[in-house]
Amino acid sequence: TREFKDAIKAKPDYGEAYLALGAVYVQAGRYKDALEKFNKALKLDKHLAVEAHYNLGIAYSKQGDIKTAVKHYKEAILINPKSALPQLHLGIIYMKEEKYEDAVLCLHTAVKLSSRVASEGFFKLGFALTKLERYEDAVEPLKEALKINPNNDLALEALGDSFYRTFESWGKIKTVKERVDFLKNALQYVPAQPQCQKALGEIYDSVMDGVNAVIHTTIAQLVYTEQKKKKEADATLTYLAMLYKKHNLNSKDFSTVKIPRKK
C-alpha cells in the first residue's frame, strides 16, 4: 500500500497506481476507498477504462450493490468485448439471479476468450446448462472443468447426472451398441455414478449377458448403499436377486465386486 501511495505522491496523475491501490483496498474490505481510487484511475487514464470498470464491478458486488456492479461489467464489455474477466463475473451474477440463459452467453464467451478463467468458467457454464436442462451440452464444459480441477466434487456430480440424463433422453432411439458405448464412456469419467451403472446392467440383461448385468447392477447397489439411499439400494437389490435367478448365477461368484474409483 505504501509503495502505491508513494507512487501517487510522486506522480499524482499516475492512473495505474490508483488502480493497484484500489485493488489492495478491495482485498482489505475497504470498498468505499477502493471505489474512490478506481474512479480516479478511470478519470485520469482512458486506457485503463476496461480494468477500472471491471474493478468497480468487483467492488460494488462485494458491498452488495449488484445493479451497479452489472452496469460496470457491461461497460467494460462494451469497451472491449474480448475482455474475459468482466464476462465471467457478469455470468456469475446472472447465475445467482437464476438468469441462466444470460449466464450461459457470458460464461461461454469468457472461456472462449481466456484460459485464465477456464477453471471457474467451465464449471459455472456446465452448471448453468444443467439448470436449463441442456444436459448433453453440459457434458463437455464439465469435463473441461474436471481436467483443470479433478477434485471438484460438485462438477463430478453434475457431470454424472448430465451423462445419465442425456442417456435417459434418448429412450430407445439409439442402438444397443451406441447406448453401451455411451455409458462405458460416461463411466470412465464417473465410475461411481449408480444410475449409469444400473442402466448399463439393464442393457446387458436385455441382451442376455448375465455376468455383466450382475457386475454393473452390483456396483450400483453398493454405491446406493454407500450414499445411504435406502430406497434405491433396496430396489437394486431386488433386481439383483432376479438377475441371479434369470441367468442362473450364484451371488458368491460376485462377492469381490467393488465400487470402481477414479484414479
mmCIF file of C-alpha atoms in Angstrom:
data_model
loop_
_atom_site.group_PDB
_atom_site.id
_atom_site.type_symbol
_atom_site.label_atom_id
_atom_site.label_comp_id
_atom_site.label_asym_id
_atom_site.label_seq_id
_atom_site.Cartn_x
_atom_site.Cartn_y
_atom_site.Cartn_z
ATOM 1 C CA THR A 1 0.000 0.000 0.000
ATOM 2 C CA ARG A 2 2.786 2.396 0.934
ATOM 3 C CA GLU A 3 4.523 1.737 -2.359
ATOM 4 C CA PHE A 4 1.448 2.752 -4.355
ATOM 5 C CA LYS A 5 0.835 5.796 -2.179
ATOM 6 C CA ASP A 6 4.433 6.892 -2.751
ATOM 7 C CA ALA A 7 3.973 6.432 -6.496
ATOM 8 C CA ILE A 8 0.845 8.616 -6.412
ATOM 9 C CA LYS A 9 2.646 11.243 -4.334
ATOM 10 C CA ALA A 10 5.496 11.339 -6.810
ATOM 11 C CA LYS A 11 3.163 11.369 -9.813
ATOM 12 C CA PRO A 12 -0.409 12.408 -8.889
ATOM 13 C CA ASP A 13 -1.751 11.599 -12.367
ATOM 14 C CA TYR A 14 -0.415 8.010 -12.373
ATOM 15 C CA GLY A 15 -3.648 6.102 -13.044
ATOM 16 C CA GLU A 16 -2.201 2.604 -12.692
ATOM 17 C CA ALA A 17 -1.112 3.350 -9.125
ATOM 18 C CA TYR A 18 -4.671 4.345 -8.215
ATOM 19 C CA LEU A 19 -5.938 1.154 -9.819
ATOM 20 C CA ALA A 20 -3.453 -1.003 -7.899
ATOM 21 C CA LEU A 21 -4.182 0.766 -4.615
ATOM 22 C CA GLY A 22 -7.906 0.259 -5.166
ATOM 23 C CA ALA A 23 -7.336 -3.483 -5.621
ATOM 24 C CA VAL A 24 -5.472 -3.560 -2.298
ATOM 25 C CA TYR A 25 -8.404 -1.796 -0.612
ATOM 26 C CA VAL A 26 -10.834 -4.372 -2.046
ATOM 27 C CA GLN A 27 -8.737 -7.151 -0.522
ATOM 28 C CA ALA A 28 -8.848 -5.317 2.801
ATOM 29 C CA GLY A 29 -12.626 -4.853 2.614
ATOM 30 C CA ARG A 30 -12.303 -1.081 2.291
ATOM 31 C CA TYR A 31 -14.752 -0.844 -0.573
ATOM 32 C CA LYS A 32 -15.546 2.866 -0.300
ATOM 33 C CA ASP A 33 -11.841 3.712 -0.521
ATOM 34 C CA ALA A 34 -11.445 1.261 -3.404
ATOM 35 C CA LEU A 35 -14.300 2.876 -5.356
ATOM 36 C CA GLU A 36 -12.665 6.269 -4.945
ATOM 37 C CA LYS A 37 -9.346 5.012 -6.336
ATOM 38 C CA PHE A 38 -10.914 3.153 -9.262
ATOM 39 C CA ASN A 39 -12.940 6.211 -10.237
ATOM 40 C CA LYS A 40 -9.795 8.320 -10.021
ATOM 41 C CA ALA A 41 -7.954 5.887 -12.318
ATOM 42 C CA LEU A 42 -10.875 5.970 -14.746
ATOM 43 C CA LYS A 43 -10.783 9.764 -14.794
ATOM 44 C CA LEU A 44 -7.012 10.008 -15.245
ATOM 45 C CA ASP A 45 -6.341 7.420 -17.944
ATOM 46 C CA LYS A 46 -8.823 6.362 -20.629
ATOM 47 C CA HIS A 47 -6.583 3.388 -21.460
ATOM 48 C CA LEU A 48 -7.457 1.931 -18.038
ATOM 49 C CA ALA A 49 -11.207 2.101 -18.687
ATOM 50 C CA VAL A 50 -11.773 -1.649 -19.048
ATOM 51 C CA GLU A 51 -9.798 -2.524 -15.905
ATOM 52 C CA ALA A 52 -11.319 0.349 -13.960
ATOM 53 C CA HIS A 53 -14.903 -0.606 -14.822
ATOM 54 C CA TYR A 54 -14.154 -4.269 -14.115
ATOM 55 C CA ASN A 55 -12.699 -3.435 -10.700
ATOM 56 C CA LEU A 56 -15.577 -1.078 -9.956
ATOM 57 C CA GLY A 57 -17.877 -4.019 -10.698
ATOM 58 C CA ILE A 58 -15.999 -6.174 -8.209
ATOM 59 C CA ALA A 59 -16.092 -3.510 -5.501
ATOM 60 C CA TYR A 60 -19.803 -2.803 -5.927
ATOM 61 C CA SER A 61 -20.543 -6.528 -5.996
ATOM 62 C CA LYS A 62 -18.574 -7.039 -2.772
ATOM 63 C CA GLN A 63 -20.640 -4.434 -0.970
ATOM 64 C CA GLY A 64 -23.908 -5.871 -2.277
ATOM 65 C CA ASP A 65 -24.784 -3.304 -4.952
ATOM 66 C CA ILE A 66 -25.375 -5.844 -7.706
ATOM 67 C CA LYS A 67 -27.240 -3.481 -10.028
ATOM 68 C CA THR A 68 -24.306 -1.051 -10.184
ATOM 69 C CA ALA A 69 -21.822 -3.923 -10.461
ATOM 70 C CA VAL A 70 -23.677 -5.218 -13.525
ATOM 71 C CA LYS A 71 -23.594 -1.732 -15.038
ATOM 72 C CA HIS A 72 -19.804 -1.557 -14.740
ATOM 73 C CA TYR A 73 -19.202 -5.096 -16.025
ATOM 74 C CA LYS A 74 -21.346 -4.289 -19.050
ATOM 75 C CA GLU A 75 -19.440 -1.041 -19.576
ATOM 76 C CA ALA A 76 -16.133 -2.942 -19.524
ATOM 77 C CA ILE A 77 -17.506 -5.432 -22.067
ATOM 78 C CA LEU A 78 -18.846 -2.643 -24.267
ATOM 79 C CA ILE A 79 -15.394 -1.031 -24.396
ATOM 80 C CA ASN A 80 -13.635 -4.337 -25.020
ATOM 81 C CA PRO A 81 -15.869 -7.323 -25.928
ATOM 82 C CA LYS A 82 -12.781 -9.570 -25.758
ATOM 83 C CA SER A 83 -12.227 -8.921 -22.059
ATOM 84 C CA ALA A 84 -12.855 -12.278 -20.376
ATOM 85 C CA LEU A 85 -12.979 -11.359 -16.684
ATOM 86 C CA PRO A 86 -15.980 -8.992 -16.890
ATOM 87 C CA GLN A 87 -17.795 -11.676 -18.903
ATOM 88 C CA LEU A 88 -17.016 -14.264 -16.219
ATOM 89 C CA HIS A 89 -18.160 -12.102 -13.311
ATOM 90 C CA LEU A 90 -21.281 -10.945 -15.120
ATOM 91 C CA GLY A 91 -22.093 -14.583 -15.855
ATOM 92 C CA ILE A 92 -21.665 -15.465 -12.174
ATOM 93 C CA ILE A 93 -24.076 -12.684 -11.183
ATOM 94 C CA TYR A 94 -26.623 -13.972 -13.704
ATOM 95 C CA MET A 95 -26.198 -17.453 -12.198
ATOM 96 C CA LYS A 96 -27.023 -16.114 -8.748
ATOM 97 C CA GLU A 97 -30.051 -14.306 -10.159
ATOM 98 C CA GLU A 98 -31.124 -17.542 -11.904
ATOM 99 C CA LYS A 99 -30.890 -15.864 -15.308
ATOM 100 C CA TYR A 100 -29.341 -18.980 -16.780
ATOM 101 C CA GLU A 101 -29.705 -18.124 -20.483
ATOM 102 C CA ASP A 102 -27.817 -14.860 -19.922
ATOM 103 C CA ALA A 103 -25.271 -16.666 -17.754
ATOM 104 C CA VAL A 104 -24.565 -19.220 -20.490
ATOM 105 C CA LEU A 105 -23.891 -16.494 -23.047
ATOM 106 C CA CYS A 106 -21.429 -14.674 -20.775
ATOM 107 C CA LEU A 107 -19.670 -17.770 -19.488
ATOM 108 C CA HIS A 108 -19.356 -19.357 -22.914
ATOM 109 C CA THR A 109 -17.737 -16.151 -24.170
ATOM 110 C CA ALA A 110 -15.413 -15.974 -21.153
ATOM 111 C CA VAL A 111 -13.985 -19.494 -21.564
ATOM 112 C CA LYS A 112 -13.501 -18.946 -25.288
ATOM 113 C CA LEU A 113 -11.577 -15.752 -24.673
ATOM 114 C CA SER A 114 -9.174 -16.779 -21.927
ATOM 115 C CA SER A 115 -7.702 -19.857 -20.275
ATOM 116 C CA ARG A 116 -7.292 -17.717 -17.159
ATOM 117 C CA VAL A 117 -10.998 -18.093 -16.390
ATOM 118 C CA ALA A 118 -11.241 -21.715 -17.519
ATOM 119 C CA SER A 119 -11.477 -23.487 -14.159
ATOM 120 C CA GLU A 120 -14.370 -21.495 -12.744
ATOM 121 C CA GLY A 121 -15.812 -20.584 -16.133
ATOM 122 C CA PHE A 122 -16.246 -24.131 -17.426
ATOM 123 C CA PHE A 123 -17.774 -25.300 -14.157
ATOM 124 C CA LYS A 124 -20.241 -22.417 -13.978
ATOM 125 C CA LEU A 125 -21.103 -22.853 -17.665
ATOM 126 C CA GLY A 126 -21.796 -26.558 -17.239
ATOM 127 C CA PHE A 127 -23.870 -25.910 -14.134
ATOM 128 C CA ALA A 128 -25.910 -23.209 -15.896
ATOM 129 C CA LEU A 129 -26.611 -25.600 -18.770
ATOM 130 C CA THR A 130 -27.887 -28.255 -16.350
ATOM 131 C CA LYS A 131 -30.255 -25.665 -14.881
ATOM 132 C CA LEU A 132 -31.621 -25.181 -18.391
ATOM 133 C CA GLU A 133 -31.872 -28.993 -18.716
ATOM 134 C CA ARG A 134 -29.407 -28.877 -21.592
ATOM 135 C CA TYR A 135 -27.619 -31.904 -20.194
ATOM 136 C CA GLU A 136 -25.890 -33.058 -23.360
ATOM 137 C CA ASP A 137 -24.442 -29.562 -23.855
ATOM 138 C CA ALA A 138 -23.295 -29.529 -20.215
ATOM 139 C CA VAL A 139 -21.112 -32.623 -20.557
ATOM 140 C CA GLU A 140 -18.135 -31.046 -22.345
ATOM 141 C CA PRO A 141 -17.685 -27.936 -20.147
ATOM 142 C CA LEU A 142 -17.977 -30.089 -17.029
ATOM 143 C CA LYS A 143 -15.355 -32.470 -18.400
ATOM 144 C CA GLU A 144 -13.097 -29.477 -19.072
ATOM 145 C CA ALA A 145 -13.645 -28.207 -15.528
ATOM 146 C CA LEU A 146 -12.568 -31.573 -14.135
ATOM 147 C CA LYS A 147 -9.449 -31.660 -16.313
ATOM 148 C CA ILE A 148 -8.366 -28.449 -14.609
ATOM 149 C CA ASN A 149 -9.548 -29.397 -11.120
ATOM 150 C CA PRO A 150 -10.116 -33.165 -10.702
ATOM 151 C CA ASN A 151 -11.102 -32.593 -7.051
ATOM 152 C CA ASN A 152 -14.187 -30.535 -7.892
ATOM 153 C CA ASP A 153 -16.808 -32.849 -6.398
ATOM 154 C CA LEU A 154 -19.698 -30.627 -7.480
ATOM 155 C CA ALA A 155 -18.518 -30.744 -11.098
ATOM 156 C CA LEU A 156 -18.130 -34.520 -10.870
ATOM 157 C CA GLU A 157 -21.654 -34.931 -9.521
ATOM 158 C CA ALA A 158 -23.088 -32.594 -12.175
ATOM 159 C CA LEU A 159 -21.205 -34.454 -14.916
ATOM 160 C CA GLY A 160 -22.514 -37.820 -13.754
ATOM 161 C CA ASP A 161 -26.069 -36.517 -13.668
ATOM 162 C CA SER A 162 -25.655 -34.919 -17.108
ATOM 163 C CA PHE A 163 -24.361 -38.155 -18.606
ATOM 164 C CA TYR A 164 -27.296 -40.129 -17.215
ATOM 165 C CA ARG A 165 -29.958 -37.586 -18.173
ATOM 166 C CA THR A 166 -28.534 -37.398 -21.696
ATOM 167 C CA PHE A 167 -28.734 -41.191 -21.928
ATOM 168 C CA GLU A 168 -32.243 -41.162 -20.469
ATOM 169 C CA SER A 169 -33.429 -38.606 -23.049
ATOM 170 C CA TRP A 170 -32.547 -40.963 -25.891
ATOM 171 C CA GLY A 171 -35.195 -43.513 -24.976
ATOM 172 C CA LYS A 172 -34.921 -46.383 -27.459
ATOM 173 C CA ILE A 173 -33.806 -44.308 -30.464
ATOM 174 C CA LYS A 174 -30.163 -45.460 -30.197
ATOM 175 C CA THR A 175 -28.834 -48.936 -30.926
ATOM 176 C CA VAL A 176 -27.710 -51.214 -28.112
ATOM 177 C CA LYS A 177 -24.069 -50.660 -29.125
ATOM 178 C CA GLU A 178 -24.470 -46.872 -29.105
ATOM 179 C CA ARG A 179 -26.062 -46.946 -25.667
ATOM 180 C CA VAL A 180 -23.435 -49.308 -24.241
ATOM 181 C CA ASP A 181 -20.579 -47.259 -25.712
ATOM 182 C CA PHE A 182 -22.033 -44.034 -24.312
ATOM 183 C CA LEU A 183 -22.428 -45.452 -20.806
ATOM 184 C CA LYS A 184 -18.959 -47.006 -20.851
ATOM 185 C CA ASN A 185 -17.512 -43.639 -21.844
ATOM 186 C CA ALA A 186 -19.507 -41.922 -19.098
ATOM 187 C CA LEU A 187 -18.231 -44.373 -16.501
ATOM 188 C CA GLN A 188 -14.632 -43.605 -17.430
ATOM 189 C CA TYR A 189 -15.276 -40.130 -16.021
ATOM 190 C CA VAL A 190 -17.745 -41.002 -13.255
ATOM 191 C CA PRO A 191 -17.267 -44.705 -12.428
ATOM 192 C CA ALA A 192 -19.335 -44.461 -9.244
ATOM 193 C CA GLN A 193 -22.418 -42.994 -10.966
ATOM 194 C CA PRO A 194 -25.070 -45.509 -9.823
ATOM 195 C CA GLN A 195 -27.734 -44.667 -12.402
ATOM 196 C CA CYS A 196 -25.304 -45.167 -15.279
ATOM 197 C CA GLN A 197 -24.069 -48.418 -13.735
ATOM 198 C CA LYS A 198 -27.620 -49.707 -13.303
ATOM 199 C CA ALA A 199 -28.645 -48.631 -16.814
ATOM 200 C CA LEU A 200 -25.665 -50.493 -18.253
ATOM 201 C CA GLY A 201 -26.620 -53.545 -16.227
ATOM 202 C CA GLU A 202 -30.145 -53.390 -17.633
ATOM 203 C CA ILE A 203 -28.849 -53.263 -21.200
ATOM 204 C CA TYR A 204 -26.645 -56.299 -20.607
ATOM 205 C CA ASP A 205 -29.618 -58.081 -19.075
ATOM 206 C CA SER A 206 -31.702 -57.313 -22.180
ATOM 207 C CA VAL A 207 -29.111 -58.987 -24.437
ATOM 208 C CA MET A 208 -28.758 -61.931 -22.033
ATOM 209 C CA ASP A 209 -25.259 -61.083 -20.831
ATOM 210 C CA GLY A 210 -25.979 -62.048 -17.239
ATOM 211 C CA VAL A 211 -22.444 -61.719 -15.885
ATOM 212 C CA ASN A 212 -22.020 -58.079 -16.947
ATOM 213 C CA ALA A 213 -25.599 -57.342 -15.936
ATOM 214 C CA VAL A 214 -24.869 -58.548 -12.392
ATOM 215 C CA ILE A 215 -21.493 -56.775 -12.156
ATOM 216 C CA HIS A 216 -22.841 -53.347 -13.077
ATOM 217 C CA THR A 217 -26.014 -53.730 -11.050
ATOM 218 C CA THR A 218 -23.959 -54.812 -8.028
ATOM 219 C CA ILE A 219 -21.801 -51.698 -8.348
ATOM 220 C CA ALA A 220 -24.944 -49.553 -8.491
ATOM 221 C CA GLN A 221 -26.309 -51.255 -5.372
ATOM 222 C CA LEU A 222 -23.026 -50.747 -3.494
ATOM 223 C CA VAL A 223 -22.946 -47.048 -4.406
ATOM 224 C CA TYR A 224 -26.563 -46.505 -3.355
ATOM 225 C CA THR A 225 -25.777 -48.220 -0.061
ATOM 226 C CA GLU A 226 -22.685 -46.071 0.446
ATOM 227 C CA GLN A 227 -24.751 -42.954 -0.305
ATOM 228 C CA LYS A 228 -27.374 -44.150 2.212
ATOM 229 C CA LYS A 229 -30.110 -44.095 -0.425
ATOM 230 C CA LYS A 230 -32.093 -46.944 1.087
ATOM 231 C CA LYS A 231 -34.993 -46.921 -1.345
ATOM 232 C CA GLU A 232 -32.735 -47.147 -4.405
ATOM 233 C CA ALA A 233 -30.410 -49.677 -2.717
ATOM 234 C CA ASP A 234 -33.320 -51.960 -1.812
ATOM 235 C CA ALA A 235 -34.843 -51.742 -5.298
ATOM 236 C CA THR A 236 -31.494 -52.552 -6.908
ATOM 237 C CA LEU A 237 -31.001 -55.481 -4.536
ATOM 238 C CA THR A 238 -34.387 -56.870 -5.570
ATOM 239 C CA TYR A 239 -33.408 -56.521 -9.221
ATOM 240 C CA LEU A 240 -30.115 -58.307 -8.493
ATOM 241 C CA ALA A 241 -31.968 -61.258 -6.985
ATOM 242 C CA MET A 242 -33.995 -61.509 -10.195
ATOM 243 C CA LEU A 243 -30.822 -61.390 -12.295
ATOM 244 C CA TYR A 244 -29.230 -64.278 -10.366
ATOM 245 C CA LYS A 245 -32.315 -66.395 -10.924
ATOM 246 C CA LYS A 246 -32.881 -65.400 -14.556
ATOM 247 C CA HIS A 247 -29.276 -66.029 -15.619
ATOM 248 C CA ASN A 248 -28.676 -68.980 -13.283
ATOM 249 C CA LEU A 249 -25.829 -67.261 -11.435
ATOM 250 C CA ASN A 250 -24.541 -67.547 -7.870
ATOM 251 C CA SER A 251 -24.139 -64.406 -5.782
ATOM 252 C CA LYS A 252 -20.986 -65.845 -4.167
ATOM 253 C CA ASP A 253 -19.210 -65.584 -7.527
ATOM 254 C CA PHE A 254 -19.630 -61.789 -7.396
ATOM 255 C CA SER A 255 -18.610 -61.209 -3.786
ATOM 256 C CA THR A 256 -15.374 -59.464 -4.814
ATOM 257 C CA VAL A 257 -17.105 -56.786 -6.927
ATOM 258 C CA LYS A 258 -16.235 -53.346 -5.568
ATOM 259 C CA ILE A 259 -17.060 -49.747 -6.365
ATOM 260 C CA PRO A 260 -14.580 -48.539 -9.005
ATOM 261 C CA ARG A 261 -12.764 -45.358 -8.062
ATOM 262 C CA LYS A 262 -11.455 -42.754 -10.467
ATOM 263 C CA LYS A 263 -7.651 -42.697 -10.411
#
